[in-house]
Short mmCIF file of C-alpha atoms in Angstrom, two decimals:
data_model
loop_
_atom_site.label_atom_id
_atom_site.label_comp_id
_atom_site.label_asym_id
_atom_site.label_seq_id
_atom_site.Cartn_x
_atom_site.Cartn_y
_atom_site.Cartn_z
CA UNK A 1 83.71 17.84 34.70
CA UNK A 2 80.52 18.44 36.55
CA UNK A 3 80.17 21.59 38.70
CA UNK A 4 79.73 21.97 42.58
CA UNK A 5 79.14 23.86 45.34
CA UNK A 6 80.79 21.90 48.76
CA UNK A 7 79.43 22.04 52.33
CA UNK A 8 81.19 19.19 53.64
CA UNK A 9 84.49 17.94 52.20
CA UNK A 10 86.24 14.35 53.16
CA UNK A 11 88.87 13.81 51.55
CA UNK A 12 91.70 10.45 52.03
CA UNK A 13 94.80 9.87 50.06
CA UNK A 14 96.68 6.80 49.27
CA UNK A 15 99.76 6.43 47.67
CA UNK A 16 100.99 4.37 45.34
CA UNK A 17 104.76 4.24 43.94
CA UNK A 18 106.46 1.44 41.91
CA UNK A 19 110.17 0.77 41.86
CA UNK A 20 110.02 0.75 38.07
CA UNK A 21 111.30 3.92 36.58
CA UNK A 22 108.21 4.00 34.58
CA UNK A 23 106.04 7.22 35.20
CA UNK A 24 102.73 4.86 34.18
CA UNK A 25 103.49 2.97 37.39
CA UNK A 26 103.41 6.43 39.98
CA UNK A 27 99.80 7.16 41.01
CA UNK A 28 97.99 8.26 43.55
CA UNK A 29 94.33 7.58 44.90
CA UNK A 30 92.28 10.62 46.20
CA UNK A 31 88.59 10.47 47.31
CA UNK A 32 86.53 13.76 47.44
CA UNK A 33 82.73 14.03 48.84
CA UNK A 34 80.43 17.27 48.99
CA UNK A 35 77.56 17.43 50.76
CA UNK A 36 74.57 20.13 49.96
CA UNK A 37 71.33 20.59 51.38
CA UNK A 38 68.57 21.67 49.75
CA UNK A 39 65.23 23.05 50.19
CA UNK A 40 62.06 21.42 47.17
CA UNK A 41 60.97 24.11 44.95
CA UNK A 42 58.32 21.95 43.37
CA UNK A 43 55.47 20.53 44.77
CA UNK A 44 52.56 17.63 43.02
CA UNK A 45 49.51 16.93 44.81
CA UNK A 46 46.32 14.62 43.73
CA UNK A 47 42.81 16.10 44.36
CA UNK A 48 39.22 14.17 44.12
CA UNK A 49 36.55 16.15 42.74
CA UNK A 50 33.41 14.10 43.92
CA UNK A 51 29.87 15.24 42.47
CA UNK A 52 26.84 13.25 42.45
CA UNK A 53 23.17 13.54 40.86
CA UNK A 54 20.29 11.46 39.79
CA UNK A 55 21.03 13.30 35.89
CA UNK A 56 24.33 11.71 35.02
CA UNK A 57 25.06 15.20 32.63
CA UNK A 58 24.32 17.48 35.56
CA UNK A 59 26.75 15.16 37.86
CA UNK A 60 29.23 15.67 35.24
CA UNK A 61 28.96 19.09 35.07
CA UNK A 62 28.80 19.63 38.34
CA UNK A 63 32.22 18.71 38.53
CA UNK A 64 33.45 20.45 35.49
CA UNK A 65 32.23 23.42 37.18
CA UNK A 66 33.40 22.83 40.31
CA UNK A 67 37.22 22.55 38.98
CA UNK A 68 36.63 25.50 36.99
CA UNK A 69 35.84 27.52 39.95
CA UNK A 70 38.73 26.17 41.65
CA UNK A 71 41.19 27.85 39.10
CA UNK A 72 39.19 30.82 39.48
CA UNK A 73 40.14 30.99 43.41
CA UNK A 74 43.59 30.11 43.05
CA UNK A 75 43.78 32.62 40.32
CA UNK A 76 42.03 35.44 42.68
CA UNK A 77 43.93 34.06 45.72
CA UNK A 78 47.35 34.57 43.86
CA UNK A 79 47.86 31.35 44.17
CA UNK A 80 50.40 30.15 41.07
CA UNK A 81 50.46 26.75 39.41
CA UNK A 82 52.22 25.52 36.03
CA UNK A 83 49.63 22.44 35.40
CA UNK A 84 46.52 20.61 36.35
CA UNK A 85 46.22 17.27 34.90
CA UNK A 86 43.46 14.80 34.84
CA UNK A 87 44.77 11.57 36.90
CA UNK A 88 41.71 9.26 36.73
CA UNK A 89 37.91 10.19 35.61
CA UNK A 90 34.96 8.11 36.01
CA UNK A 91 31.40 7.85 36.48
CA UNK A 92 28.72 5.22 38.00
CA UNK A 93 25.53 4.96 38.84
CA UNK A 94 24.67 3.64 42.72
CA UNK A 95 21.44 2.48 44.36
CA UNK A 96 20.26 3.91 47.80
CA UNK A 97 18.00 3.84 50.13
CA UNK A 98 16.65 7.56 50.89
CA UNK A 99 13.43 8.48 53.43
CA UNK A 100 11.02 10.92 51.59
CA UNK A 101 8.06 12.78 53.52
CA UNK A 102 4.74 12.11 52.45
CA UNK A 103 1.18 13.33 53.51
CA UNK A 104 3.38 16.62 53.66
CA UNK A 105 0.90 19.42 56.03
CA UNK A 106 -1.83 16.52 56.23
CA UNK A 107 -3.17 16.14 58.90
CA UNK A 108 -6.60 14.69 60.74
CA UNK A 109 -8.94 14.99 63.98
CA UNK A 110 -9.52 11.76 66.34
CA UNK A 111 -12.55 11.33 68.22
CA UNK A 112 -12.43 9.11 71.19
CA UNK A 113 -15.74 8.14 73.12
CA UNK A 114 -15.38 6.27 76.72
CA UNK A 115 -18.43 4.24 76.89
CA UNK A 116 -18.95 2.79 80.19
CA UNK A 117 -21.18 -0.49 80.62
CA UNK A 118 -22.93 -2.30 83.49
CA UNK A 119 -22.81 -6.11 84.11
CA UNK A 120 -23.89 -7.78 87.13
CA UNK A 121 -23.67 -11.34 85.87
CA UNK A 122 -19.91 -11.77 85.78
CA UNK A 123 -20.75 -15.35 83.65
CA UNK A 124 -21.65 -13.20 80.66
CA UNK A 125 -18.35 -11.55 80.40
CA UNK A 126 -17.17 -13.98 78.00
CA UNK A 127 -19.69 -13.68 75.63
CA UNK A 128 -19.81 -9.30 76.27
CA UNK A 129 -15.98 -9.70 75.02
CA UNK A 130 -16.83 -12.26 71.88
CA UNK A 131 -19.97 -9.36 70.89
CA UNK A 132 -17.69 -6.51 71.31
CA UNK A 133 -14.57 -8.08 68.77
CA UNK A 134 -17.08 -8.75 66.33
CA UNK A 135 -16.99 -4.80 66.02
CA UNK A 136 -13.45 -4.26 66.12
CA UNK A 137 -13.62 -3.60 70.00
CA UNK A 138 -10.74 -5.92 71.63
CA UNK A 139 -10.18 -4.85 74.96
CA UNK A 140 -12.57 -3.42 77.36
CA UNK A 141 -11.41 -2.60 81.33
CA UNK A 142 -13.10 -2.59 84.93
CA UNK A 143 -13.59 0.87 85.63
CA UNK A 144 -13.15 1.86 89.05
CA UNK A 145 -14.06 -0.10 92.20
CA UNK A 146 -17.77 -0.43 91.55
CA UNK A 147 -18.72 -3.74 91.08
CA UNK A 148 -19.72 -4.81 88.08
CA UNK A 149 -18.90 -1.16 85.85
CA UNK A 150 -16.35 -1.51 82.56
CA UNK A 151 -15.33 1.27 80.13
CA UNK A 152 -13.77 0.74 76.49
CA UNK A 153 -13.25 3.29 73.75
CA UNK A 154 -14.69 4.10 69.95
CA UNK A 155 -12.36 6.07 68.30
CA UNK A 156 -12.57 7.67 64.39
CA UNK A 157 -10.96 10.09 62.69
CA UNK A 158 -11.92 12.55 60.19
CA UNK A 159 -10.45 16.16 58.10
CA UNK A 160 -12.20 17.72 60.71
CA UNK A 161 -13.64 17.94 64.47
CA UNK A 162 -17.05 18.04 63.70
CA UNK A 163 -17.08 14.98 61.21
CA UNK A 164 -14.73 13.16 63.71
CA UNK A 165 -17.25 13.12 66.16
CA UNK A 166 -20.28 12.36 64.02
CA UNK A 167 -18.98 9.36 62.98
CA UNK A 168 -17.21 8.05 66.34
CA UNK A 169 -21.17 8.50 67.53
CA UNK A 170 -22.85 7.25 64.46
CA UNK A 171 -20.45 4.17 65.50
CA UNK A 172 -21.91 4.04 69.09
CA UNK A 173 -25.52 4.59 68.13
CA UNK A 174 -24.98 1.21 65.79
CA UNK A 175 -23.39 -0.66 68.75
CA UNK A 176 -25.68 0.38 70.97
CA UNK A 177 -28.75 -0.73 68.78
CA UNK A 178 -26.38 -4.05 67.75
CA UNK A 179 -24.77 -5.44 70.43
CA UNK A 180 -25.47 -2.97 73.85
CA UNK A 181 -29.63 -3.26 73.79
CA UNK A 182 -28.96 -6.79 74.71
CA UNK A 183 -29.65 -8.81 77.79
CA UNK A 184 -25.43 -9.24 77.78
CA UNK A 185 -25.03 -6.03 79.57
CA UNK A 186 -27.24 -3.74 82.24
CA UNK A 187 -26.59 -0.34 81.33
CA UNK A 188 -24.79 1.72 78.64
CA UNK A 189 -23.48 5.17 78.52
CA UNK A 190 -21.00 7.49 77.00
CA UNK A 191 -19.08 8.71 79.95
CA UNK A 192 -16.31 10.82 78.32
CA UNK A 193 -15.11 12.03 74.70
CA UNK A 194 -12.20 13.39 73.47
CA UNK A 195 -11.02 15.13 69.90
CA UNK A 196 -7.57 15.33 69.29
CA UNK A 197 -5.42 16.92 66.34
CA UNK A 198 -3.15 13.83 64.34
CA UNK A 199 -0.53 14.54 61.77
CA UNK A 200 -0.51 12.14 58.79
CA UNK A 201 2.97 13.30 57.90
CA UNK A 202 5.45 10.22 57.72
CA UNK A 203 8.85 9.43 56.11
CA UNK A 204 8.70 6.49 53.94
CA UNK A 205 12.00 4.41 52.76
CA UNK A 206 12.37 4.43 49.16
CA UNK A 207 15.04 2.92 46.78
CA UNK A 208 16.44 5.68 44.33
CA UNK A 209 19.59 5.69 42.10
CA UNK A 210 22.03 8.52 41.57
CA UNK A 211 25.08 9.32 39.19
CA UNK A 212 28.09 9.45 40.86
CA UNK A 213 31.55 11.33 39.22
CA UNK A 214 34.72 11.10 40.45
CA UNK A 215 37.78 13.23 39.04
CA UNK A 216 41.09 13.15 40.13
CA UNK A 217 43.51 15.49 39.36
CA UNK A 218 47.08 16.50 39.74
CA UNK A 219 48.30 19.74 40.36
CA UNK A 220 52.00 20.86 40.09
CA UNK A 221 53.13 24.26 41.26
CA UNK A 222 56.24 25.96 42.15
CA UNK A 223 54.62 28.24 44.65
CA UNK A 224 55.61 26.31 47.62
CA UNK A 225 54.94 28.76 50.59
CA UNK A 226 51.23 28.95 49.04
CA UNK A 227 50.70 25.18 49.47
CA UNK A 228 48.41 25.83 52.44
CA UNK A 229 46.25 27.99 50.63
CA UNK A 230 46.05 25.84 47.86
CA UNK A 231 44.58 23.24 50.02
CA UNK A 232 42.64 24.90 52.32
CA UNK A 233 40.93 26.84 48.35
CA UNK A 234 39.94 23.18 47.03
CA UNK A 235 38.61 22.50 51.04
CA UNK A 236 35.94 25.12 50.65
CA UNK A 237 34.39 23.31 47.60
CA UNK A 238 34.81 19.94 48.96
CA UNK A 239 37.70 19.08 46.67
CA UNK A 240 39.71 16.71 48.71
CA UNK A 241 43.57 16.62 48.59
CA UNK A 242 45.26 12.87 49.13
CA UNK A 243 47.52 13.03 52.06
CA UNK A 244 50.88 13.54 50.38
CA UNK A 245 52.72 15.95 48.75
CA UNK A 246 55.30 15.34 46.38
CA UNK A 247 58.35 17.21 46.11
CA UNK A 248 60.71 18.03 43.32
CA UNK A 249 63.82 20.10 43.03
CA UNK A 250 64.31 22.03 39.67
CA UNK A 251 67.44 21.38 37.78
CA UNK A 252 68.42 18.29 38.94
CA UNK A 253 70.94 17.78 36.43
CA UNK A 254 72.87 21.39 36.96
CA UNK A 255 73.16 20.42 40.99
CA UNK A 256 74.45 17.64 40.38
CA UNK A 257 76.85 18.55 37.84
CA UNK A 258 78.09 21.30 40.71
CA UNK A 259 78.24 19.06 43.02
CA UNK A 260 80.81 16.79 41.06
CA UNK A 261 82.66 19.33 40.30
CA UNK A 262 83.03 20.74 43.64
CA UNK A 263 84.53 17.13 45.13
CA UNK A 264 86.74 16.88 41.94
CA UNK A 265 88.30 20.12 42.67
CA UNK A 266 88.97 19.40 46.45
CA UNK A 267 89.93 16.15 45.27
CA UNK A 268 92.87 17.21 42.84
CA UNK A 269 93.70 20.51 45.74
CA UNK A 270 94.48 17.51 48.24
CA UNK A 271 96.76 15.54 46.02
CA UNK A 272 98.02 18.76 45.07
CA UNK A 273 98.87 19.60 48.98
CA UNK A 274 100.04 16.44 49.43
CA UNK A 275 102.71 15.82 46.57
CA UNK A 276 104.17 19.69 47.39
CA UNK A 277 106.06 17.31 49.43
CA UNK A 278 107.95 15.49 47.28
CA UNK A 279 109.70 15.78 43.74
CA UNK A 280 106.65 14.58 42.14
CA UNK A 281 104.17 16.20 39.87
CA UNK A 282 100.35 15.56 39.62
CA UNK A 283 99.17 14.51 36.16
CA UNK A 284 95.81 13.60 34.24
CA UNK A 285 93.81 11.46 36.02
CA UNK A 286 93.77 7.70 34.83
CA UNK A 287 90.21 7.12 36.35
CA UNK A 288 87.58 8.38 37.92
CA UNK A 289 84.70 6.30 39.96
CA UNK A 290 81.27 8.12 41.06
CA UNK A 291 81.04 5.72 44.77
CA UNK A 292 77.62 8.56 45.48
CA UNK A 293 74.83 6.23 47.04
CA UNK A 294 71.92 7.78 45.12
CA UNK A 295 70.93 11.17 42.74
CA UNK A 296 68.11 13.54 43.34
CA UNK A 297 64.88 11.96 43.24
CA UNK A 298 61.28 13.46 44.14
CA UNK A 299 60.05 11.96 47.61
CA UNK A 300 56.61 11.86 49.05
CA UNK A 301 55.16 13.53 52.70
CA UNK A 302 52.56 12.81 54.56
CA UNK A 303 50.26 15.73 55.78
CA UNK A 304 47.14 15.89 58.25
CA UNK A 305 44.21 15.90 55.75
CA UNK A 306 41.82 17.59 58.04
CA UNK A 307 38.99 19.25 56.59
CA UNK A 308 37.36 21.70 59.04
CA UNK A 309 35.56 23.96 55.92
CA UNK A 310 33.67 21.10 54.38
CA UNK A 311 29.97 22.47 54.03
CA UNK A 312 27.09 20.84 51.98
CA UNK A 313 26.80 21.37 48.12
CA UNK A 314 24.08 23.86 47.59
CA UNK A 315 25.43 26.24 50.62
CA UNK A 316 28.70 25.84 48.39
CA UNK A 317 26.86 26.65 45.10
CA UNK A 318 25.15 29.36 47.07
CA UNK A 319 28.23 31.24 48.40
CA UNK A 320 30.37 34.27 46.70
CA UNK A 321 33.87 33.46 45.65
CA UNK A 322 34.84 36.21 48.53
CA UNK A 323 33.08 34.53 50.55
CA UNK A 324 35.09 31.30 49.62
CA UNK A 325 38.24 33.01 49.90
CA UNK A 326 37.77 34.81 53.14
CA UNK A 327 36.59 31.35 54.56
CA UNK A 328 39.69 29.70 53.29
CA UNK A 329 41.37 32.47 54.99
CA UNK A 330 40.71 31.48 58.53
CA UNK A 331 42.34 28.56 58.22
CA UNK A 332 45.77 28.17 59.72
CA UNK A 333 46.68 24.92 57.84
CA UNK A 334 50.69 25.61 57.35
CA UNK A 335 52.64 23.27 54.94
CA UNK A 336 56.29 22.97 55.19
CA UNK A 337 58.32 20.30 53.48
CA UNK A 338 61.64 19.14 54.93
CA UNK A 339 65.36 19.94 53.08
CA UNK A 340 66.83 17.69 51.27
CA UNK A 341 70.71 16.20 51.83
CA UNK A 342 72.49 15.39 48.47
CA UNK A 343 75.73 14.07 49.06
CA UNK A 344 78.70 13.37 45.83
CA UNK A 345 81.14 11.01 46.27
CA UNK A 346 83.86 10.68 43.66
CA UNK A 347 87.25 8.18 43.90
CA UNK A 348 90.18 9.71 41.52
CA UNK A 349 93.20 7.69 40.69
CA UNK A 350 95.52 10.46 39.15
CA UNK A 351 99.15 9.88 37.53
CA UNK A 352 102.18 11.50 38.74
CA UNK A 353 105.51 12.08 37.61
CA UNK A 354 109.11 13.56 38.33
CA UNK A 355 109.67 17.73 38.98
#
């Protein structure tokens, strides 16, 4: 019979005589139940070790690496663990859009000239406006209140001041001889310039492809009160846990066997107690039913996966594995799993006969 330890005991009797003389006929029904609770000394959780690169062999061994340093910080961390096993591992490749900077420290000089014109016949207007977009020059403005005065602007640009302005008057000199020295217009002058400094920098969208690697593993350990660290280890290298935990008790089989045991024996004590009574002795049992609802199985929690140490990959590559550890450190992240209520149920029918 199974062994047990008992922390809660229910026991009822029945009994059952026959008027027949024959022993087979005198029994009695006992039930015993024993009740434990118990705290998981295993623990399973899945981890995603995410890498990507635009060289699928340096994606993949980006992430080789990364899970090797992992082992090395739960080795220096004191961290224990019986296994890591590979749950799923694959690799794509994805299409993105990224922005790249081009014309990077370009940069050029604007010069602007204001030229200012005179027109007293307000009819030739029209014909001012269809000379001045033949050269590019779309929009020209009354300046001021004095009757009859308009401004627009010549701008060009150039690697320097000195060439910006050259050509921004080059550009007047030929309107001026083109289109000003006309009978359109009644004077012509430049009445302001301006150089200004223009960066040609820009970000330009461009469609790229990368190689992405995912790896998940699972990782079993019996260092329960470390599970926080364990997490909090993988957090610093952007290794990502799932959100539950499994847990596990260790030798299953022996607690339950204790357990059995355990209502058996209070079982048999109570028939015991109860035929002291009479002129009847207790005798094997003729059968024995298990009425337990369920045996010891693993079960899952859920946890807060919040990761507060997440930094980008090459400050990751860049940092010391103190430095990884001492960051893991000021976490606070505290896992504790519940206990576990096991509960034995056994119904005895045993055989009595005469003192």
């Amino acid at each position: 019979m199974k062994k047990i330890i008992l922390i809660l005991l229910t026991i009822f009797s029945v009994m059952i005589f026959s008027d027949e003389s024959d022993l087979f006929y005198k029994r009695i029904q006992v039930t015993g139940t024993s009740t434990e609770t118990l705290m998981p000394d295993t623990a399973s959780i899945m981890f995603t070790i995410y890498t990507e690169n635009e060289d699928m062999n340096k994606a993949s061994d980006e992430n080789a690496g990364l899970l090797e340093r992992y082992k090395t910080l739960l080795s220096k961390s004191g961290v224990k663990y019986e296994k890591i096993e590979s749950v799923t591992y694959n690799s794509n490749k994805r299409e993105y859009w990224d922005s790249i900077l081009v014309n990077k420290g370009e940069k050029e000089y604007s010069t602007t000239l204001n030229i200012e014109i005179t027109v007293h016949d307000q009819n030739k207007l029209r014909e001012i406006v269809n000379t001045l977009s033949g050269e590019n020059i779309n929009y020209f403005s009354k300046s001021g209140r004095e009757f009859g005065i308009y401004n627009f602007n010549i701008s060009e640009s150039a690697a320097d001041t000195k060439t910006s302005y050259q050509k921004a008057l080059e550009r007047y000199k030929n309107l001026e001889n083109k289109v000003l020295k006309t009978n359109l217009i009644d004077g012509v002058r430049i009445a302001s310039y301006d150089t200004g400094e223009k960066s040609l920098e820009k970000y330009d969208r461009v469609k790229k492809e990368k190689y992405v690697v995912t790896h998940v593993i699972k990782i079993k350990t019996s260092d329960v009160k470390n599970l926080g660290k364990l997490i909090t280890l993988g957090y610093t290298l952007n290794i990502t846990p799932n959100s539950y935990i499994q847990y596990d008790i260790n030798n299953k089989e022996q607690i339950e066997n204790r357990l059995y045991e355990k209502a058996y024996l209070e079982a048999k004590k109570k028939a015991d107690k109860i035929l002291a009574k009479t002129d009847l002795n207790l005798q094997k049992p003729l059968s024995i039913t298990d009425d337990s609802r369920y045996s010891i199985q693993p079960y899952n929690e859920y946890f807060n996966n919040y990761n507060s140490l997440a930094r980008a990959a090459d400050v990751v590559k860049k940092s010391s594995d103190k430095e990884l550890m001492d960051l893991a450190g000021t976490s606070n992240l505290v896992i504790s799993p519940r206990k576990l209520t096991v509960t034995k149920t056994v119904n005895i029918e045993f055989q009595m006969n005469k003192k």
